[in-house]
Tab-separated table of C-alpha atoms and ligand atoms in Angstrom:
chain	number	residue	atom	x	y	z
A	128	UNK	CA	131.048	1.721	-44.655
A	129	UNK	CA	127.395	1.985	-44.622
A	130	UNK	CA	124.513	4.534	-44.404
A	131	UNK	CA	121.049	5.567	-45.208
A	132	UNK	CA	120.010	7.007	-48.575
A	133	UNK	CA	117.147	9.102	-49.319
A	134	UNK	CA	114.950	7.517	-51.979
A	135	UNK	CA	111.621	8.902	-52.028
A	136	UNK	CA	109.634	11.802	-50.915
A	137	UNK	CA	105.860	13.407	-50.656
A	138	UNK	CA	103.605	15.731	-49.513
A	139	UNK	CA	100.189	16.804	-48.870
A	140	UNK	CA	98.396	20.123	-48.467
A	141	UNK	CA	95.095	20.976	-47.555
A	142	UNK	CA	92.436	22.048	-50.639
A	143	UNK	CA	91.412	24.992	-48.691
A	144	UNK	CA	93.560	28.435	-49.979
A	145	UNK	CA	93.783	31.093	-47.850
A	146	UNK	CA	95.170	34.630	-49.409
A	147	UNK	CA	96.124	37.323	-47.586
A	148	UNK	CA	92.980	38.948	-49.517
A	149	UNK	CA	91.044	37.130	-47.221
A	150	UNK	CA	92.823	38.434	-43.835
A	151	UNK	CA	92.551	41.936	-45.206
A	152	UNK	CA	88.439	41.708	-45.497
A	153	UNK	CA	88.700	40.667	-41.611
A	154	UNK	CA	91.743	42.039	-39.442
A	155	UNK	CA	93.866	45.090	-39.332
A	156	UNK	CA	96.603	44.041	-41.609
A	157	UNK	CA	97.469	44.224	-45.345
A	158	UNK	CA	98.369	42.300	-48.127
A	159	UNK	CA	101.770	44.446	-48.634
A	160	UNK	CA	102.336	44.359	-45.009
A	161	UNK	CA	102.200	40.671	-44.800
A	162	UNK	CA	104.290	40.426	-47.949
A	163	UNK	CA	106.799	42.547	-47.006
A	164	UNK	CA	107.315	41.124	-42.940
A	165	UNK	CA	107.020	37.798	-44.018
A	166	UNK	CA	107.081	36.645	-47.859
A	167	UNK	CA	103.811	35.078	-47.150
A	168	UNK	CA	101.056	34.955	-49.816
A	169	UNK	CA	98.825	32.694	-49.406
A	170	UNK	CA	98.520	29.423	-46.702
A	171	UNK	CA	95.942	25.745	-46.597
A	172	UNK	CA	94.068	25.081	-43.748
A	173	UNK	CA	92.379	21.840	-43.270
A	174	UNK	CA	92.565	18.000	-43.131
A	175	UNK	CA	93.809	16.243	-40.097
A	176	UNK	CA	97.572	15.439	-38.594
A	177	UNK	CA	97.225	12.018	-39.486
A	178	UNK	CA	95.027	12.460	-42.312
A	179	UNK	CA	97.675	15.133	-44.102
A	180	UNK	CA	100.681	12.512	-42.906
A	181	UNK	CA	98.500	9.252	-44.340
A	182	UNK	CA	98.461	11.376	-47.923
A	183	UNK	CA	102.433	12.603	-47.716
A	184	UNK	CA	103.623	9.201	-46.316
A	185	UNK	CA	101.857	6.961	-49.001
A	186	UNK	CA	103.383	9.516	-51.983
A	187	UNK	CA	106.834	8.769	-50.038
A	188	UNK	CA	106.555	5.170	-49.861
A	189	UNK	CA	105.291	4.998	-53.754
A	190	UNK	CA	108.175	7.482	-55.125
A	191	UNK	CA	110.734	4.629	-53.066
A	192	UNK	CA	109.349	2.079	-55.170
A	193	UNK	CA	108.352	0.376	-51.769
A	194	UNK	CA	104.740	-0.822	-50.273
A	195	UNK	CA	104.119	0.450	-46.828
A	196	UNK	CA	104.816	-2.883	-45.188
A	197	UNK	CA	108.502	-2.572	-46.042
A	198	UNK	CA	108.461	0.719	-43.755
A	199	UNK	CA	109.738	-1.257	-39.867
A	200	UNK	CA	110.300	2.378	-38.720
A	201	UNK	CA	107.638	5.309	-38.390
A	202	UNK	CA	108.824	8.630	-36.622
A	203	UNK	CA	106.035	11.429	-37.083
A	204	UNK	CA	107.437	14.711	-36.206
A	205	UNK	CA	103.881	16.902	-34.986
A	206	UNK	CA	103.033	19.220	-32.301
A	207	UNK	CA	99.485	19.006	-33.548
A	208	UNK	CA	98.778	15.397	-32.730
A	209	UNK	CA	95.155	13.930	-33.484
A	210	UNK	CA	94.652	13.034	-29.848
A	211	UNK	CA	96.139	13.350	-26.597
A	212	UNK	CA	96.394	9.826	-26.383
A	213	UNK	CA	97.393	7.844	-28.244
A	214	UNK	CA	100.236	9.110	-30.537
A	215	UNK	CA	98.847	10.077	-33.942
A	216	UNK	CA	101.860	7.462	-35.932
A	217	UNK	CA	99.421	5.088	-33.981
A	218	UNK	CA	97.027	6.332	-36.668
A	219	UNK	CA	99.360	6.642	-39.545
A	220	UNK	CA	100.893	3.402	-38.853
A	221	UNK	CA	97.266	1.678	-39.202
A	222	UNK	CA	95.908	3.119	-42.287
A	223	UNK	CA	99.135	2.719	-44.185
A	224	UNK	CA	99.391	-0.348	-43.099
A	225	UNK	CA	103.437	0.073	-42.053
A	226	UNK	CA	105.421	-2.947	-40.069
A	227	UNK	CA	107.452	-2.569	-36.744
A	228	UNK	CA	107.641	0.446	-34.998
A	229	UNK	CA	105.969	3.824	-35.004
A	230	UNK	CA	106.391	7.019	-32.495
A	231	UNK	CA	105.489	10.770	-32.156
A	232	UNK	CA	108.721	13.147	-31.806
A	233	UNK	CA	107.867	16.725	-30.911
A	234	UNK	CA	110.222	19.558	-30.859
A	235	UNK	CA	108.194	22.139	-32.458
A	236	UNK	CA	109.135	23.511	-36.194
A	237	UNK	CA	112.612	21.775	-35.030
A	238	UNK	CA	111.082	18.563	-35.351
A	239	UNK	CA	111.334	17.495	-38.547
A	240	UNK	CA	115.338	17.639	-38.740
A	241	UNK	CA	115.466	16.160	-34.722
A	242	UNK	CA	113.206	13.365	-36.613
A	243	UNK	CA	115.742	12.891	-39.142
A	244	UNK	CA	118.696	12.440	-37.304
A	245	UNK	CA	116.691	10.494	-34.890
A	246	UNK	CA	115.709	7.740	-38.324
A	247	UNK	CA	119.038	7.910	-39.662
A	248	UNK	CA	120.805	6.945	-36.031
A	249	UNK	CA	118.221	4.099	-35.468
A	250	UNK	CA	119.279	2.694	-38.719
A	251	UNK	CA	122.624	2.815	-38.535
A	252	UNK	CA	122.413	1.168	-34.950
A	253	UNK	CA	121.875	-1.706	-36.467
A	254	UNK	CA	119.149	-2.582	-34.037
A	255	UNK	CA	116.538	-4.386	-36.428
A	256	UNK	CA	115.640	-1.419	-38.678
A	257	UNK	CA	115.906	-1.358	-42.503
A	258	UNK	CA	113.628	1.615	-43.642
A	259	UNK	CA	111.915	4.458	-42.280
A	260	UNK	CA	109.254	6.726	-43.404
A	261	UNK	CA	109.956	9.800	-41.319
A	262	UNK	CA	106.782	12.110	-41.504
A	263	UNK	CA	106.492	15.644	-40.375
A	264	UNK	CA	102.697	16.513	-40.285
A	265	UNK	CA	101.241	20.307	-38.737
A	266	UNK	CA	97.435	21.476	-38.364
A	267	UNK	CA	98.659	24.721	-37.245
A	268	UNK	CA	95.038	26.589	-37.773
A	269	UNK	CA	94.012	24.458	-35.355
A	270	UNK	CA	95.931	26.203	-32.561
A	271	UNK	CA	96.173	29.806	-33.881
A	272	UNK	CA	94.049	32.753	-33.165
A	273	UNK	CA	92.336	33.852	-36.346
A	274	UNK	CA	91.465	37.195	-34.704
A	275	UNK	CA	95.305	37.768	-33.735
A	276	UNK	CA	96.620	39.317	-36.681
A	277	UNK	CA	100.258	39.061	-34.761
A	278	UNK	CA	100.085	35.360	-35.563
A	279	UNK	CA	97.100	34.660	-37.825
A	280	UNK	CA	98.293	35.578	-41.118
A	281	UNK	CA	101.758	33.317	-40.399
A	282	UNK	CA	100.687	30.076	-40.084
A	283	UNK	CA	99.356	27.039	-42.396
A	284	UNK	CA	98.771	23.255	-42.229
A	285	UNK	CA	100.568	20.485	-44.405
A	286	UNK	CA	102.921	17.749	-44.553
A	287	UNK	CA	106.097	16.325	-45.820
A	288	UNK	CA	107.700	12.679	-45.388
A	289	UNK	CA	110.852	10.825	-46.877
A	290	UNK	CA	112.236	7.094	-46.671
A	291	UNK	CA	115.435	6.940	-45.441
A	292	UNK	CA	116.670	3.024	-46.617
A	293	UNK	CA	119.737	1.677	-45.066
A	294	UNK	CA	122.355	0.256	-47.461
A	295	UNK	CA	125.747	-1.669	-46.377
A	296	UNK	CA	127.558	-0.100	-49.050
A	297	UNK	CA	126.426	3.481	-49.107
A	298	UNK	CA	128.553	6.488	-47.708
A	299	UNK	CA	127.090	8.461	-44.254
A	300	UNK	CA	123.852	10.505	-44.782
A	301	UNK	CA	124.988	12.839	-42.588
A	302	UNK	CA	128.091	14.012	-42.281
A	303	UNK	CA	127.519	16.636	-39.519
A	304	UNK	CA	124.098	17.299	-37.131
A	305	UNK	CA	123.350	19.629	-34.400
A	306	UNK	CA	120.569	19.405	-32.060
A	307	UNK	CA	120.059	22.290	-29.570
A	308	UNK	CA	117.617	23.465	-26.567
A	309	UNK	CA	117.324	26.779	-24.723
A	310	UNK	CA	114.434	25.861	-22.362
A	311	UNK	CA	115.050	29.412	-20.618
A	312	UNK	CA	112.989	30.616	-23.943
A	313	UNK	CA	109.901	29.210	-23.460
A	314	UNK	CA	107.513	32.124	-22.599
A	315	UNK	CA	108.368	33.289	-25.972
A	316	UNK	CA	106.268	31.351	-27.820
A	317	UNK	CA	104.188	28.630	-26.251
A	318	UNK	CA	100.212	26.936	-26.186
A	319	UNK	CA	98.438	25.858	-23.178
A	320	UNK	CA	96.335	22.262	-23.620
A	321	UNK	CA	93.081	23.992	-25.229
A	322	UNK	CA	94.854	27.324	-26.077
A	323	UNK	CA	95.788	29.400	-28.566
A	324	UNK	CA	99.967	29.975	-29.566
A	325	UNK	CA	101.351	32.829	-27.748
A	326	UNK	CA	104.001	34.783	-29.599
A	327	UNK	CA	106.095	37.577	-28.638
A	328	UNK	CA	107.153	38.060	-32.539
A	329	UNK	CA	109.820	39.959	-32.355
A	330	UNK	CA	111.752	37.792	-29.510
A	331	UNK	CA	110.864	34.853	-31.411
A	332	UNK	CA	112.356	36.479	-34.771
A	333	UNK	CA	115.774	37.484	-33.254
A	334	UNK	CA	116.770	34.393	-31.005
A	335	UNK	CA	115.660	32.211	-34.361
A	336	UNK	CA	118.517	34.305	-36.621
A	337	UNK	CA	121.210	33.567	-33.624
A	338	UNK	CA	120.591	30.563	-32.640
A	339	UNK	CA	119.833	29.043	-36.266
A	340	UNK	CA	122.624	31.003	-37.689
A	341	UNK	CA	125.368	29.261	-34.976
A	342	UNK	CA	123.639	26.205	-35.393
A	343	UNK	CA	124.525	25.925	-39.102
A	344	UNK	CA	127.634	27.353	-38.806
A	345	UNK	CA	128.986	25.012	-36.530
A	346	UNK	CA	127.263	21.913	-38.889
A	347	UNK	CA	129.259	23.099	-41.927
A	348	UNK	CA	132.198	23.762	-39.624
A	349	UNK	CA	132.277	19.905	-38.374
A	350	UNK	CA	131.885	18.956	-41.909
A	351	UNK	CA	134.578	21.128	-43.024
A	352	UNK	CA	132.652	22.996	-45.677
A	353	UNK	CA	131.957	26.456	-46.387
A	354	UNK	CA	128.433	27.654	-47.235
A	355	UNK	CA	129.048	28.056	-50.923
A	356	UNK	CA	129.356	24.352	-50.894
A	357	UNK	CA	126.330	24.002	-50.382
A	358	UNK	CA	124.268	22.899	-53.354
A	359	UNK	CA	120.365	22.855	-51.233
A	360	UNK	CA	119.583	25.120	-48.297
A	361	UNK	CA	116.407	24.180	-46.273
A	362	UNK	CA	115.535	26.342	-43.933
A	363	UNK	CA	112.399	26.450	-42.105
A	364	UNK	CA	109.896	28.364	-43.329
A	365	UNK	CA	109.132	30.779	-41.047
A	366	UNK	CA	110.127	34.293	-42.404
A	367	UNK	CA	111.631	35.311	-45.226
A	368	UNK	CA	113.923	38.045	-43.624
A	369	UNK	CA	114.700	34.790	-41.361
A	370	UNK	CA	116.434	32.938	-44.407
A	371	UNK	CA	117.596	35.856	-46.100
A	372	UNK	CA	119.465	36.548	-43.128
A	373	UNK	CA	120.517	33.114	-42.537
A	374	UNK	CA	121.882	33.157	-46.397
A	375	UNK	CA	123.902	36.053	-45.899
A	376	UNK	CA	125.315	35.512	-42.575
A	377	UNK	CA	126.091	31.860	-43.528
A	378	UNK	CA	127.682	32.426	-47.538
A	379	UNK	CA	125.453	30.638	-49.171
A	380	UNK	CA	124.698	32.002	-52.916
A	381	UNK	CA	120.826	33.632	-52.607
A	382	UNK	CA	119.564	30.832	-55.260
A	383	UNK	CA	120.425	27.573	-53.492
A	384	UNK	CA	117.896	28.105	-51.070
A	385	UNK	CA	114.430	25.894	-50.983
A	386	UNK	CA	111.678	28.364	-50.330
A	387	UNK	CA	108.111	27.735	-50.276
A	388	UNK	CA	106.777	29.768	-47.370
A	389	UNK	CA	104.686	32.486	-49.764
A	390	UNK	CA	102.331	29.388	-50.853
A	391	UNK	CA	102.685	27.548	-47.173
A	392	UNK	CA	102.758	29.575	-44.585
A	393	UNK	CA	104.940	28.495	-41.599
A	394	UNK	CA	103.733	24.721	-41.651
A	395	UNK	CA	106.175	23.711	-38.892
A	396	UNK	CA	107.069	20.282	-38.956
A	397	UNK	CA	105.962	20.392	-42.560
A	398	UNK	CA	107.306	22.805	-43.776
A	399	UNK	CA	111.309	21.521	-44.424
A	400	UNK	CA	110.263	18.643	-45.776
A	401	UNK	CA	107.492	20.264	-48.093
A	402	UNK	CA	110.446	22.679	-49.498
A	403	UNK	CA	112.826	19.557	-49.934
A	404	UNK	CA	110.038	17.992	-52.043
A	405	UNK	CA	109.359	21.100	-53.870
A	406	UNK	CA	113.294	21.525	-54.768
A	407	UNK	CA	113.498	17.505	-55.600
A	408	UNK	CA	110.320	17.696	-58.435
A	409	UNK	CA	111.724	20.558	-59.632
A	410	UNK	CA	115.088	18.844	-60.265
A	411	UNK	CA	117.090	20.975	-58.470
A	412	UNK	CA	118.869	17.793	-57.003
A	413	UNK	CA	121.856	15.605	-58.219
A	414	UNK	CA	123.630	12.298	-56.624
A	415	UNK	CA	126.317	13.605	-54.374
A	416	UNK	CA	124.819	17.056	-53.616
A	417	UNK	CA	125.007	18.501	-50.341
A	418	UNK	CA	122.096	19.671	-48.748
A	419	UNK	CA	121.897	21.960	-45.243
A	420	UNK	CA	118.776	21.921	-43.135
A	421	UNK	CA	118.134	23.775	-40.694
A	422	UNK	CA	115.268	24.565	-38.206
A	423	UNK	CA	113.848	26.354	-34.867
A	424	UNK	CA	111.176	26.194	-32.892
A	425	UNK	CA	109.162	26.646	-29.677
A	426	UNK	CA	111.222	25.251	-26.591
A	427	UNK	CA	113.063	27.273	-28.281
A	428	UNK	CA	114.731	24.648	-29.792
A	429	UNK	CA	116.814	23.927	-32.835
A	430	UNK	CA	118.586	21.976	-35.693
A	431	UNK	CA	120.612	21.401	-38.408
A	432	UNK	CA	122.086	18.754	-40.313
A	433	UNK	CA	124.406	18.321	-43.474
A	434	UNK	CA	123.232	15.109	-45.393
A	435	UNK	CA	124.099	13.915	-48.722
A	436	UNK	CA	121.967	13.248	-51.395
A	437	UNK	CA	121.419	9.968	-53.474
A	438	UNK	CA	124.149	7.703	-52.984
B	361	COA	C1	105.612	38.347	-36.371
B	361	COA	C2	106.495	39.176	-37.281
B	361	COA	C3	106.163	38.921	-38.741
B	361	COA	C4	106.264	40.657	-36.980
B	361	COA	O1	107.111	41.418	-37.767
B	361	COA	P1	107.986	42.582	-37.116
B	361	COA	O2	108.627	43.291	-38.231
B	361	COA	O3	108.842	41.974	-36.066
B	361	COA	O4	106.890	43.460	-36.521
B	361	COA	P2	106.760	43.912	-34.993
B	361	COA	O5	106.542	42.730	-34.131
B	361	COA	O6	107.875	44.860	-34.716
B	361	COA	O7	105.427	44.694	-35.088
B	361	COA	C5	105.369	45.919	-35.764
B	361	COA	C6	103.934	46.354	-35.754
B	361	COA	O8	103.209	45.547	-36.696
B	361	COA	C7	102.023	45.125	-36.089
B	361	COA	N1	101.560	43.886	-36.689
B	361	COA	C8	101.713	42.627	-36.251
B	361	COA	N2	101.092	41.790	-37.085
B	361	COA	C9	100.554	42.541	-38.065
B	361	COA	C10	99.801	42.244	-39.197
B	361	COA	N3	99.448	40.996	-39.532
B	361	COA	N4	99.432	43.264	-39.997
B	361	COA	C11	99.746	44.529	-39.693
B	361	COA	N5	100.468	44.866	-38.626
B	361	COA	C12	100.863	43.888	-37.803
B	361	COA	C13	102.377	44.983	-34.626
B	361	COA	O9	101.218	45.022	-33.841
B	361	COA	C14	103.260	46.183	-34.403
B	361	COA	O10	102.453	47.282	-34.212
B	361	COA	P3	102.813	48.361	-33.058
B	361	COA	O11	104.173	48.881	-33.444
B	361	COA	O12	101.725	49.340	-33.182
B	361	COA	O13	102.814	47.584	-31.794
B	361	COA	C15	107.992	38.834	-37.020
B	361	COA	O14	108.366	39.340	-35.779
B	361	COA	C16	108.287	37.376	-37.083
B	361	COA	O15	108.167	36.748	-38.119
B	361	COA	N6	108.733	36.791	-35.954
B	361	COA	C17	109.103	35.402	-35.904
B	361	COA	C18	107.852	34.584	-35.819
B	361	COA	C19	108.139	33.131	-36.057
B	361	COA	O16	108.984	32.758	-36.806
B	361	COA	N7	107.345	32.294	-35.385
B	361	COA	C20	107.382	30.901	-35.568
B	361	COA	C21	108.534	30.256	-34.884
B	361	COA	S1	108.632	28.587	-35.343
């Protein structure tokens, strides 16, 4: 038996706060209505991809007890990237001063748990790898309209990392994972090289509920567990009627759930591992406890993943 272990975590947000005060002085929208369709108060803009995944990657690293040259794997989960060319863990890789190998995986706000279960295979492969620092890194503002108030008020930049260590006496990390694609879905929410996101909202809002909803499901069903279970849900952060659906349809008690979308913002790839670290310092985490994640994104793709916690 042997498996990868979780052992430390960090983030980084922008300075730069952004209330829903401040949309209100320029669009056609409201505080209450941005509340209430959303359960967003207030988002960060600013910083860089790598710059924001530099800052969450290096708290990571420390919390693991580990200097960045121990890290032989870097997977940086960002549909923001610095440049087109080359890939932005180029970047990251450099000024943390990591070892071995380094690539960008992008599957939209999906990203982050693809990323995951991408680290977590690689190490158990047994292929050369002992630790990765698996980033996920968004500059959303960078790519949204601030004069559409469809999307402006949703989205925010950030980021989130973890180590994953291998260990030849630890149990499975994950003990179910689900990675999904319905390429059909595209024109629903998409940006052009240049561009600005496109959204058609409320497409985007009822494909997430199915296809995240069946996508967890059928994790907990290959684990054999029912939602209450459960001890951590992380969800995306994308809506709050998203998760509150997801909650209900899935049987998972209202209180287990990670939630940091009213002081985020959707961050994307950020955003499930800023609401892991949120529920970790907050010590909402024990050895042993079972944690669902689950995403969706443009594509429109999806995941989720059942993984222990601690060893
Ligand atoms: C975008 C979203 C919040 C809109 O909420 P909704 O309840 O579906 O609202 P609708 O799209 O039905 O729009 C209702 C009205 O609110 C308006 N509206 C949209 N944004 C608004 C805003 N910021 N303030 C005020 N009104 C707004 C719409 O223009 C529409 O007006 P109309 O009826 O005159 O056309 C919601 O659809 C959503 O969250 N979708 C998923 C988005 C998502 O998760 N994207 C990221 C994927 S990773």
């Amino acid at each position: 038996m042997s498996g990868s272990v979780i052992t430390g975590w960090g983030t980084a947000l922008p300075e730069k706060v952004v209330t829903n005060a401040e949309f209100e002085a320029r669009l056609d929208t409201t505080d209450e209505w941005i509340v209430e369709r959303t359960g967003i108060r207030e988002r960060r803009f600013g910083g860089m991809t790598s710059s924001l995944a530099v800052e969450a990657g290096a708290a990571a690293v420390t919390k693991a007890g580990l200097e960045p040259s121990d890290i032989d794997l870097l997977i940086l989960s960002t549909t923001t990237p610095d440049k087109a060319v080359p890939a932005t863990s180029s970047t990251v890789h450099a000024q943390l001063g990591c070892s071995g190998a380094a690539f960008d995986l992008n599957a939209a706000c999906a990203g982050y748990v693809y990323a995951l279960v991408t680290a977590d295979a690689m190490l158990g492969a047994r292929i050369g790898f002992e630790r990765a620092l698996v980033i996920g890194a968004d500059t959303l503002s960078v790519i949204t309209d601030m004069e559409d108030r469809g999307t402006a008020v949703l989205f925010g930049d950030g980021a989130g990392a973890v180590v994953l260590e291998h260990h030849e006496d630890a149990e499975p990390l994950m003990l179910a994972s689900d990675l999904g694609l319905d390429g059909s879905l595209l024109p629903i929410l998409y940006c052009e090289h240049g561009g600005y996101l496109k959204m058609e909202g409320k497409e985007v809002f009822r494909k997430a509920v199915r296809v995240t909803v069946d996508s967890a499901a059928k994790v907990l069903a290959d684990a054999e567990l029912t939602g209450d279970r459960i001890a951590l849900f992380v969800p995306h952060q994308a809506n709050v009627r998203i998760i509150d659906a997801m909650l209900q349809r899935l049987g998972i008690p209202p209180e287990r759930a990670a939630l940091v979308l009213d002081r985020t913002g959707n961050t994307s790839s950020a955003s499930i591992p800023l609401a892991l670290s949120d529920a970790a310092d907050a010590g909402r985490l024990s050895d042993g406890d079972l944690i669902l994640f689950s995403g969706f994104g443009a594509g429109m793709t999806w995941a989720s993943a059942v993984v222990r916690w601690g060893r």
